[in-house]
Structures are given as structure tokens and as C-alpha cells.
Amino acid sequence: MLLSDPPDHTRLRRLVARAFTPRRVAALAPHIQDVTDALVTAMLAAEDRRADLVEALAYPLRMTVICELLGIPDLDRDAFRGWSDEITAPTGAEAARAAQAEAVPYLGGLIAAKRAAPADDLLSDLIHTVDEGGDRMSEDELLSMALLLLLAGHESTVNFLCKGVRALFAHPDQFALLRSDLDGLVEGAVEEMLRYDAPVETAPPRVAVEPVEIGGRHVPAGAVVLIVLGDAGRDPARFTAPGRFDIRRTGTGDRGHLAFGHGVHYCLGAPLARLEGRIVFRTLLSRCPTLGPDGRSGGRFSGLFAQGERKVPVRW
Ligand code: HEM
């Protein structure tokens, strides 16, 4: 779906949107809250009052939520993490192919099990969704969609939580402001984090099917266009003082960013990512008011569409 054009894209998006509904996302809120509470409790039990936020919170939360949504709580997370890292940030073409070759039959098995025993979850719905014209996803499309849903929101959400925390640490005044009115400011803070440091820096490469003018530049037919979403968030023609991290910005009319893309491929998971962000930051900051950075970062990764921290060491 991510790489297809209309009418193929329209068809797939319509089918998945029938299953990935706002009601399904909203119903996940209590579960996301419970998982976040449990992870923060476990993290705060560390006697040395130190943790890596990626391992302690961002990664397990992300995996638990997506598995719950899809209805595959028994996913082999260690194996999947290896495949997923290799597919989204390949160490080499051969290794990436090998990861896909293992992930696809594994997911095929999960889909077969779900087909045999359907439940109230997204994967069951995707298997059984039929539109007005009697259309449904083929087996290959189902596999590809399950892999996309597992991967699309994986690196991006982990990166979002890590970049958001880093932005707060780098701006103590905004950090203090947010803590002073978590309920009132968390929504704006999440939007500002997405604008200030886009978790997905570039959209997948696009090819111009006809000549087009963009921002006064001529793009000939056939040219490859790489849209840098992160730069769009720092555009001085769009945002006042774009380099300033200001969690009240959305309240001042400076709305809108491209962190979730734009147009037909606009992120399907945006409502879920926003919900996770609001719950995580509200919970983490209210339960851990002295949270701060613990020394240097633990190295960076460079993926297909994003770069980010492998570790975010914190103390409290
Ligand atoms: C903060 C977290 C996230 C960010 C920043 C993000 C960002 C994006 C962006 C920029 C695109 C559009 C790429 C393009 O122009 O082609 C996209 C597409 C997509 N995202 Fe997300 N995403 C996030 C979380 C999620 C989650 C949690 C899910 C699912 C559970 C998800 C599922 C998808 C899917 C399926 C698409 C493809 C949509 C299509 O091609 O029609 N994303 N995302």
C-alpha cells in the first residue's frame, strides 16, 4: 500500500480503513494506559535510578500495543525484532532479503491461525473484510498489509518517543512548563515534538508521472522526488521561529506539520501514534518528575526513512 498508486492504493486503503477504525483505536486507550503504567512501575524499581528509555518503555510499549491491535499477543518478539531491524535499517541487501524470507512465512502462519480462529481484532477483520462490491484482500495482500502495519509504526513510534524526550531535556523551560500543566499542555507538546524533530525524516521516494512545478522548481516527468518531512517542519515560510521548541505553538495558530505525511498516503496510524504519545508523556512525567538525561546517548541508527537514537539513557 505504501508504495502503490491509485486505483490499487485506493482499494487497499479502503479495505484496511474499514478494519482500522477510530473506534478500534479509541478502545485501545485503557490497554495502552495499563501497559504504560506497568512498564513505568518496572522501570522505577531500578535501584540505581537509571534506565534506557528505549528498552524500558518505548520498544516494549510499541510492540505490545501493535500486537494487541492486530490480535497476535504470542508474536515471537525477539525474532520479529531482528527481522524488523534488518528490514527497516538493513545492514546489507542479502541480510534484508533473508529477514524478509523468514518474516513472511512466519506471518503467513499467524494469518492461517487467525483464519481458523477469528477474534475481535484487526487481523481477523482484515481477513474477513469484504467491501460493497464483494472485494477482499488476497493472501499476498494480507501478508503484505500485516508486515506493513507491524513495521510502519514500529521504528517511527519508538523514534517519536525518544526524540520527544530528548527535545524536553534540551529545553528545560518547556519541560517545566509541561510538568506544570500536563493535562492542559500534553496535546500541544506532542504536536510540537512531531514538528520539531520529525520521527520519519523522509517519505518514501516518489517518481513524477508528469512534469510538475513545486515551490517554483520544475520537476520533469520521471524524476525521483525525495520529500524531506523533517525540513518541512522547520520551514521559516510556514512557522514562526521554526528552530524554537514551543509546546504552546499549536495554541497560537501555528498549526500543521508534515510528520505524518500528506495526501493519499497520510499515515494510517496517526491517531494511534498521537494517543500513545499523549498517554506516555502524561504518565512518565507525572510519575517521574525528576526525570533527566543520564550522560551521553548510546549511538545512532540510520534507517531507510529515519535516523535516531539506539538508546536514551535516563536517571531520576
Ligand atoms: C509517530 C509515529 C508515526 C509517524 C511519525 C508516522 C509517519 C508516517 C508517514 C510520514 C507516512 C507517509 C509516508 C508517505 O508519504 O508515503 C506514514 C504512512 C503510514 N503509516 Fe505511519 N507513522 C507513525 C506511526 C504509525 C503507526 C502506529 C502505524 C500503524 C499501526 C502506522 C501505519 C502507517 C501506514 C499503514 C502507512 C501507509 C499509509 C498509506 O500508504 O496509505 N504509522 N506514516
Coordinates of C-alpha atoms and ligand atoms in Angstrom, one line a residue:
M1 CA 0.0 0.0 0.0
L2 CA 2.8 2.4 1.0
L3 CA 4.4 2.1 -2.5
S4 CA 1.3 1.7 -4.7
D5 CA -0.7 4.4 -6.6
P6 CA -4.4 4.8 -7.1
P7 CA -6.5 2.9 -8.0
D8 CA -4.6 0.0 -6.3
H9 CA -3.8 2.2 -3.3
T10 CA -7.4 3.4 -3.0
R11 CA -8.7 -0.1 -3.0
L12 CA -6.2 -1.4 -0.3
R13 CA -6.6 1.7 1.8
R14 CA -10.4 1.4 1.7
L15 CA -10.3 -2.2 2.8
V16 CA -7.8 -1.5 5.7
A17 CA -9.7 1.6 6.8
R18 CA -12.8 -0.5 7.3
A19 CA -10.9 -2.5 9.9
F20 CA -8.5 0.1 11.4
T21 CA -11.4 2.3 12.6
P22 CA -11.3 5.3 15.1
R23 CA -13.5 3.1 17.4
R24 CA -10.8 0.4 17.4
V25 CA -8.1 2.9 18.2
A26 CA -10.1 4.6 20.9
A27 CA -10.9 1.3 22.5
L28 CA -7.1 0.7 22.9
A29 CA -6.7 3.7 25.3
P30 CA -7.2 1.8 28.6
H31 CA -4.9 -1.0 27.4
I32 CA -2.2 1.5 26.4
Q33 CA -2.5 3.2 29.8
D34 CA -2.2 -0.2 31.7
V35 CA 0.8 -1.3 29.7
T36 CA 2.5 2.2 30.2
D37 CA 1.7 2.1 33.9
A38 CA 3.2 -1.4 34.3
L39 CA 6.3 -0.5 32.3
V40 CA 6.9 2.7 34.2
T41 CA 6.5 0.8 37.5
A42 CA 9.0 -1.7 36.5
M43 CA 11.4 1.0 35.3
L44 CA 11.1 2.9 38.6
A45 CA 12.0 -0.2 40.6
A46 CA 15.7 0.1 39.4
E47 CA 17.8 0.6 42.5
D48 CA 20.3 2.8 40.7
R49 CA 17.5 5.0 39.4
R50 CA 18.7 4.7 35.9
A51 CA 17.3 3.1 32.7
D52 CA 17.4 3.1 28.9
L53 CA 14.1 4.5 27.8
V54 CA 14.1 2.5 24.6
E55 CA 14.4 -0.9 26.3
A56 CA 12.4 0.1 29.4
L57 CA 9.4 1.8 27.7
A58 CA 9.4 2.8 24.0
Y59 CA 10.1 -0.6 22.5
P60 CA 8.0 -2.9 24.7
L61 CA 5.1 -0.4 24.7
R62 CA 5.2 -0.2 20.9
M63 CA 5.3 -3.9 20.4
T64 CA 2.6 -4.7 23.0
V65 CA 0.2 -2.2 21.5
I66 CA 0.6 -3.2 17.9
C67 CA 0.4 -6.9 18.8
E68 CA -2.8 -6.2 20.8
L69 CA -4.3 -4.2 17.9
L70 CA -3.6 -6.9 15.4
G71 CA -4.5 -9.7 17.8
I72 CA -1.2 -11.5 17.9
P73 CA -0.1 -11.4 21.6
D74 CA 2.0 -14.5 21.1
L75 CA 4.3 -12.9 18.4
D76 CA 7.9 -14.1 18.8
R77 CA 9.1 -10.6 19.7
D78 CA 12.9 -11.4 19.7
A79 CA 12.7 -13.0 16.3
F80 CA 10.5 -10.3 15.0
R81 CA 12.7 -7.5 16.4
G82 CA 15.7 -9.0 14.4
W83 CA 13.7 -9.1 11.2
S84 CA 12.2 -5.7 11.7
D85 CA 15.5 -4.0 12.4
E86 CA 17.0 -5.6 9.4
I87 CA 14.2 -4.6 7.1
T88 CA 13.9 -1.0 8.2
A89 CA 17.6 -0.4 8.7
P90 CA 19.4 -3.0 6.6
T91 CA 23.0 -4.0 7.3
G92 CA 23.1 -5.3 3.7
A93 CA 20.9 -6.3 0.8
E94 CA 21.4 -10.0 1.4
A95 CA 20.6 -9.8 5.2
A96 CA 17.5 -7.7 4.4
R97 CA 16.3 -10.3 1.9
A98 CA 17.0 -13.1 4.4
A99 CA 15.0 -11.3 7.1
Q100 CA 12.0 -10.9 4.7
A101 CA 12.3 -14.6 3.7
E102 CA 11.9 -15.5 7.4
A103 CA 9.3 -12.9 8.4
V104 CA 6.9 -13.7 5.6
P105 CA 6.2 -17.4 6.2
Y106 CA 6.1 -16.7 10.0
L107 CA 3.4 -14.1 9.4
G108 CA 1.6 -16.5 7.0
G109 CA 1.4 -19.0 9.8
L110 CA -0.1 -16.4 12.1
I111 CA -2.7 -15.4 9.5
A112 CA -3.6 -19.1 8.9
A113 CA -4.1 -19.5 12.7
K114 CA -6.3 -16.3 12.8
R115 CA -8.3 -17.5 9.9
A116 CA -9.1 -20.7 11.7
A117 CA -9.9 -19.0 15.0
P118 CA -11.1 -15.4 14.3
A119 CA -11.5 -13.0 17.2
D120 CA -12.3 -9.3 17.7
D121 CA -9.1 -7.9 16.4
L122 CA -7.7 -6.0 13.4
L123 CA -6.1 -9.1 11.7
S124 CA -9.3 -11.1 11.9
D125 CA -11.2 -8.1 10.5
L126 CA -8.7 -7.7 7.6
I127 CA -9.1 -11.4 6.7
H128 CA -12.9 -11.1 6.7
T129 CA -13.5 -7.6 5.4
V130 CA -15.4 -7.5 2.2
D131 CA -16.4 -4.2 0.6
E132 CA -19.8 -3.4 -1.1
G133 CA -18.5 -4.8 -4.4
G134 CA -17.5 -8.1 -2.8
D135 CA -13.8 -7.2 -3.0
R136 CA -11.4 -8.5 -0.3
M137 CA -7.7 -8.8 0.2
S138 CA -5.8 -11.6 -1.4
E139 CA -3.5 -13.8 0.7
D140 CA -0.4 -11.9 -0.6
E141 CA -2.1 -8.5 0.2
L142 CA -2.9 -9.7 3.7
L143 CA 0.6 -10.7 4.3
S144 CA 2.0 -7.5 3.0
M145 CA -0.5 -5.4 5.0
A146 CA 0.3 -7.3 8.2
L147 CA 4.0 -6.7 7.7
L148 CA 3.4 -3.0 6.8
L149 CA 1.3 -2.5 10.0
L150 CA 3.9 -4.2 12.1
L151 CA 6.8 -2.3 10.6
A152 CA 5.3 1.1 9.7
G153 CA 4.5 2.1 13.2
H154 CA 7.5 0.4 14.8
E155 CA 10.6 2.5 14.2
S156 CA 8.5 5.7 13.9
T157 CA 6.8 5.4 17.2
V158 CA 9.9 4.4 19.1
N159 CA 11.7 7.3 17.4
F160 CA 8.9 9.7 18.3
L161 CA 9.0 8.9 22.0
C162 CA 12.8 9.1 22.1
K163 CA 13.0 12.4 20.1
G164 CA 10.3 13.9 22.2
V165 CA 12.1 13.1 25.5
R166 CA 15.3 14.5 24.0
A167 CA 13.6 17.7 23.0
L168 CA 12.2 18.2 26.5
F169 CA 15.7 17.5 28.1
A170 CA 17.2 20.1 25.7
H171 CA 14.6 22.7 26.7
P172 CA 14.3 22.8 30.5
D173 CA 11.9 25.7 30.4
Q174 CA 9.4 23.8 28.2
F175 CA 9.9 20.7 30.2
A176 CA 9.0 22.6 33.4
L177 CA 6.0 24.2 31.7
L178 CA 4.7 20.9 30.5
R179 CA 5.1 19.3 34.0
S180 CA 3.2 22.3 35.5
D181 CA 0.0 21.5 33.4
L182 CA 0.3 18.1 32.0
D183 CA -3.4 17.6 31.1
G184 CA -3.7 21.0 29.5
L185 CA -0.4 21.0 27.5
V186 CA 0.3 17.4 26.6
E187 CA -1.6 17.5 23.3
G188 CA 0.2 20.6 22.1
A189 CA 3.5 19.2 23.3
V190 CA 3.1 16.0 21.3
E191 CA 2.4 18.1 18.1
E192 CA 5.4 20.3 18.7
M193 CA 7.6 17.2 19.2
L194 CA 6.4 15.9 15.9
R195 CA 7.1 19.2 14.1
Y196 CA 10.4 20.0 15.8
D197 CA 12.1 16.6 15.2
A198 CA 10.1 14.5 12.7
P199 CA 10.4 10.8 13.7
V200 CA 10.2 9.8 10.0
E201 CA 12.5 12.2 8.2
T202 CA 11.8 11.4 4.6
A203 CA 8.8 10.0 2.8
P204 CA 9.5 7.0 0.5
P205 CA 10.9 8.2 -2.8
R206 CA 8.3 9.2 -5.4
V207 CA 8.5 9.4 -9.2
A208 CA 6.9 12.3 -11.0
V209 CA 4.4 10.7 -13.5
E210 CA 4.1 14.1 -15.3
P211 CA 6.0 17.4 -15.3
V212 CA 5.1 19.4 -12.2
E213 CA 6.1 22.8 -10.5
I214 CA 6.9 22.6 -6.8
G215 CA 7.9 25.7 -4.9
G216 CA 9.0 27.4 -8.2
R217 CA 11.1 24.4 -9.2
H218 CA 10.4 22.4 -12.4
V219 CA 10.3 18.6 -11.8
P220 CA 10.4 16.7 -15.1
A221 CA 8.4 13.6 -15.7
G222 CA 10.3 10.5 -14.5
A223 CA 12.3 12.5 -11.9
V224 CA 12.7 10.9 -8.4
V225 CA 11.5 13.2 -5.7
L226 CA 12.5 12.7 -2.1
I227 CA 10.3 14.7 0.3
V228 CA 12.2 15.6 3.5
L229 CA 9.3 15.8 6.0
G230 CA 11.7 16.9 8.8
D231 CA 12.8 20.0 6.8
A232 CA 9.1 20.9 6.2
G233 CA 8.6 21.2 9.9
R234 CA 11.4 23.8 10.1
D235 CA 10.3 25.9 7.1
P236 CA 10.5 29.6 8.1
A237 CA 7.9 30.5 5.5
R238 CA 5.5 28.2 7.4
F239 CA 6.5 28.5 11.0
T240 CA 7.4 31.5 13.1
A241 CA 10.9 30.9 14.6
P242 CA 10.9 27.3 13.4
G243 CA 14.0 26.4 15.5
R244 CA 12.3 27.3 18.7
F245 CA 10.7 24.4 20.6
D246 CA 7.5 25.8 21.9
I247 CA 4.8 23.4 23.3
R248 CA 2.2 26.1 23.2
R249 CA 2.7 26.7 19.5
T250 CA -0.4 24.9 18.3
G251 CA -2.4 27.0 20.6
T252 CA -1.2 30.2 18.9
G253 CA -2.5 29.4 15.4
D254 CA 0.8 28.0 14.1
R255 CA -0.8 24.7 13.3
G256 CA 0.1 21.8 11.0
H257 CA 3.2 19.8 10.3
L258 CA 4.1 17.1 7.8
A259 CA 5.3 14.5 10.3
F260 CA 2.6 12.1 9.2
G261 CA 2.9 12.9 5.5
H262 CA 0.2 14.4 3.4
G263 CA -2.4 13.3 0.8
V264 CA -3.4 9.7 -0.1
H265 CA -0.6 8.1 1.9
Y266 CA -1.2 10.2 5.0
C267 CA -0.2 8.0 8.0
L268 CA -3.0 5.5 8.7
G269 CA -1.7 5.1 12.3
A270 CA -1.6 8.8 13.2
P271 CA -4.5 8.7 15.6
L272 CA -2.9 5.7 17.4
A273 CA 0.6 7.3 17.5
R274 CA -0.9 10.5 18.9
L275 CA -2.8 8.6 21.6
E276 CA 0.3 6.6 22.6
G277 CA 2.3 9.8 22.8
R278 CA -0.2 11.6 25.0
I279 CA -0.5 8.7 27.4
V280 CA 3.3 8.0 27.6
F281 CA 4.3 11.6 28.2
R282 CA 1.5 12.2 30.7
T283 CA 2.3 9.1 32.7
L284 CA 6.1 9.3 32.5
L285 CA 6.2 12.9 33.6
S286 CA 3.6 12.7 36.4
R287 CA 5.1 9.5 37.9
C288 CA 8.8 10.5 37.4
P289 CA 9.0 14.3 38.0
T290 CA 12.8 14.3 38.4
L291 CA 13.5 12.5 35.0
G292 CA 16.6 13.8 33.3
P293 CA 19.3 12.6 30.8
D294 CA 21.9 10.2 32.1
G295 CA 25.1 11.1 30.2
R296 CA 25.7 10.5 26.5
S297 CA 23.4 8.8 24.1
G298 CA 24.1 5.2 23.2
G299 CA 24.7 5.6 19.5
R300 CA 22.6 6.3 16.5
F301 CA 20.9 4.2 13.8
S302 CA 20.3 5.2 10.3
G303 CA 17.2 3.6 8.7
L304 CA 15.6 3.8 5.3
F305 CA 13.4 6.8 6.3
A306 CA 14.6 7.8 9.7
Q307 CA 17.6 8.2 11.9
G308 CA 17.5 8.1 15.7
E309 CA 19.0 7.0 19.0
R310 CA 19.5 3.4 19.8
K311 CA 19.5 4.1 23.5
V312 CA 18.1 7.0 25.6
P313 CA 19.8 6.7 29.0
V314 CA 17.8 8.5 31.7
R315 CA 18.0 8.9 35.5
W316 CA 15.5 10.2 38.1
Ligands
HEM1 C1 4.8 8.9 15.5 C2 4.6 7.8 14.8 C3 4.4 7.8 13.3 C4 4.9 8.6 12.4 C5 5.8 9.8 12.5 C6 4.5 8.1 11.1 C7 4.7 8.7 9.8 C8 4.2 8.2 8.6 C9 4.4 8.9 7.4 C10 5.2 10.2 7.2 C11 3.7 8.2 6.4 C12 3.5 8.6 5.0 C13 4.6 8.2 4.1 C14 4.3 8.6 2.7 O1 4.2 9.8 2.4 O2 4.2 7.7 1.9 C15 3.1 7.1 7.1 C16 2.4 6.1 6.5 C17 1.8 5.0 7.1 N1 1.8 4.8 8.5 FE1 2.7 5.9 9.9 N2 3.7 6.9 11.3 C18 3.7 6.7 12.7 C19 3.0 5.7 13.3 C20 2.3 4.7 12.7 C21 1.6 3.7 13.4 C22 1.5 3.5 14.9 C23 1.0 2.9 12.4 C24 0.2 1.6 12.5 C25 -0.1 0.9 13.5 C26 1.4 3.5 11.1 C27 1.0 3.0 9.9 C28 1.2 3.6 8.7 C29 0.7 3.0 7.4 C30 0.0 1.7 7.2 C31 1.1 3.9 6.4 C32 0.9 3.8 4.9 C33 -0.3 4.6 4.5 C34 -0.6 4.6 3.0 O3 0.3 4.3 2.2 O4 -1.7 4.8 2.6 N3 2.1 4.6 11.3 N4 3.4 7.1 8.4

